[in-house]
Amino acid sequence: MRIMKSRPGETMAAFAARAHLHATGTAVALYFPPQGELQETAEAMQRAFPDSLTLGVATVRLFDLGALESGTTLLFLFAQDDADVRADAMLLENISKAPIGYVLEMRRRVEALHPIETNVACLEFCTNNEEMLVTTLTAMLALLHVPLFGGTAFHTDSLTKAPSDVHFCVAWQGRLYEDACIALILKNMRGRILLYREMFYEVRPGTPMHLATKVDPEHRLLIELDDRPAAEVYSEETGIPVEKIVSHVAEQPFGRTLGEEVFVISMRSLAPGGAIIMSKAVNLNDALYIMNVGDYEQIWRETCARICRELPERQLTFAVECYHRYMFYETHGLTETLPRDRSALLGPTYGIVSGGEQIRGQHMNQTGLFLVFEGKGGGAHEVD
């Protein structure tokens, strides 16, 4: 696996020309340009790699070897006979209605890589309908012991628009697609692929549990908690005025319980009648807590310690981090120090900022996900 980055001030045409030097033998090219540049990048990469599968999604910020960058395009190249990581890719369309229509094709592509438990993973980036998508794909992938990992397309313009006016895209073979998902099936030729989930929030002792008693999952509306307007319940418990609760999301998001686990759900905006538009669908009778910030310094260091303990030799870590988590970094002065210190502990670390996160069968928000590739005897490297 080869990794390339655009240079400061370099045009996409110039970057694509440099990338074209590596076109021979490349089976899959995966790219992450800055928001607003996906169309140009998709067309340029398709020209640079006409005989390869090219796919990508835009990102607000890029995690690059310990730095948070903007204005840089990140490119991963996977060779047909790659000694580090081999890949196949596919496009899923119409995911709001029928992602199940792609299950057999994905299974065929996974089986063609001859997975051994823990050495294959599916990396996906989608535009919408995450809950149905991850549930459908995970049901099949779990039979092959292949985990699902990924993120939701995002751009900051969406924060000021009504949900119905927001249209995200992914890129495939030089074109942009809405209501779609790009999926990359990865096989580590140097060992295992392990997945990790990290959140900076906790449910403190004595925190009351609330039941979602009135919801509209299709429009991601949380209307009532415990038969009362959801915004009113949140305001009363936190002391934050109703009109300011959405701006407080990075400090006290909702958490949905599933067994002994808790998954974060972000508030997106307020709706009439004390309802809250969420970034993930809430279902009737879901058990929710209002969470608080934990000891994030200790949390991320414990994550790194666990990764280093379970995978002493690593060739690459790929991160998908929520936009609200990135804003948490900014608010708490972590944008320079945390990515740098984490990369110093883990080794080469790259990643993107997403609008939502998916791991195995769950979709969530305000979470950091890490896809870690073991690197026995070598590994991925940057090329110029």
mmCIF file of C-alpha atoms in Angstrom, residues 11 43 68 92 111 118 158 176 183 186 215 217 220 236-237 253 279 331 370 373 378:
data_model
loop_
_atom_site.group_PDB
_atom_site.id
_atom_site.type_symbol
_atom_site.label_atom_id
_atom_site.label_comp_id
_atom_site.label_asym_id
_atom_site.label_seq_id
_atom_site.Cartn_x
_atom_site.Cartn_y
_atom_site.Cartn_z
ATOM 1 C CA THR A 11 -3.369 21.989 -8.097
ATOM 2 C CA GLU A 43 -12.463 13.346 -12.399
ATOM 3 C CA LEU A 68 -4.743 18.192 11.604
ATOM 4 C CA LEU A 92 -23.937 0.589 -3.538
ATOM 5 C CA GLU A 111 -14.858 -14.463 -0.398
ATOM 6 C CA THR A 118 -9.291 -10.891 11.692
ATOM 7 C CA SER A 158 -25.040 21.110 6.184
ATOM 8 C CA LEU A 176 -20.579 11.742 -7.769
ATOM 9 C CA ALA A 183 -17.224 0.080 0.111
ATOM 10 C CA LEU A 186 -9.349 -4.781 2.678
ATOM 11 C CA VAL A 215 -40.260 9.706 17.969
ATOM 12 C CA PRO A 217 -37.262 7.835 13.099
ATOM 13 C CA ARG A 220 -34.702 11.599 13.049
ATOM 14 C CA GLU A 236 -34.180 20.831 32.966
ATOM 15 C CA GLU A 237 -31.527 18.202 33.652
ATOM 16 C CA PRO A 253 -24.697 14.567 24.138
ATOM 17 C CA SER A 279 -28.002 13.073 13.798
ATOM 18 C CA THR A 331 -12.811 23.851 22.308
ATOM 19 C CA PHE A 370 -9.626 3.308 14.593
ATOM 20 C CA PHE A 373 -3.324 -2.851 10.477
ATOM 21 C CA GLY A 378 7.129 -4.250 6.842
#
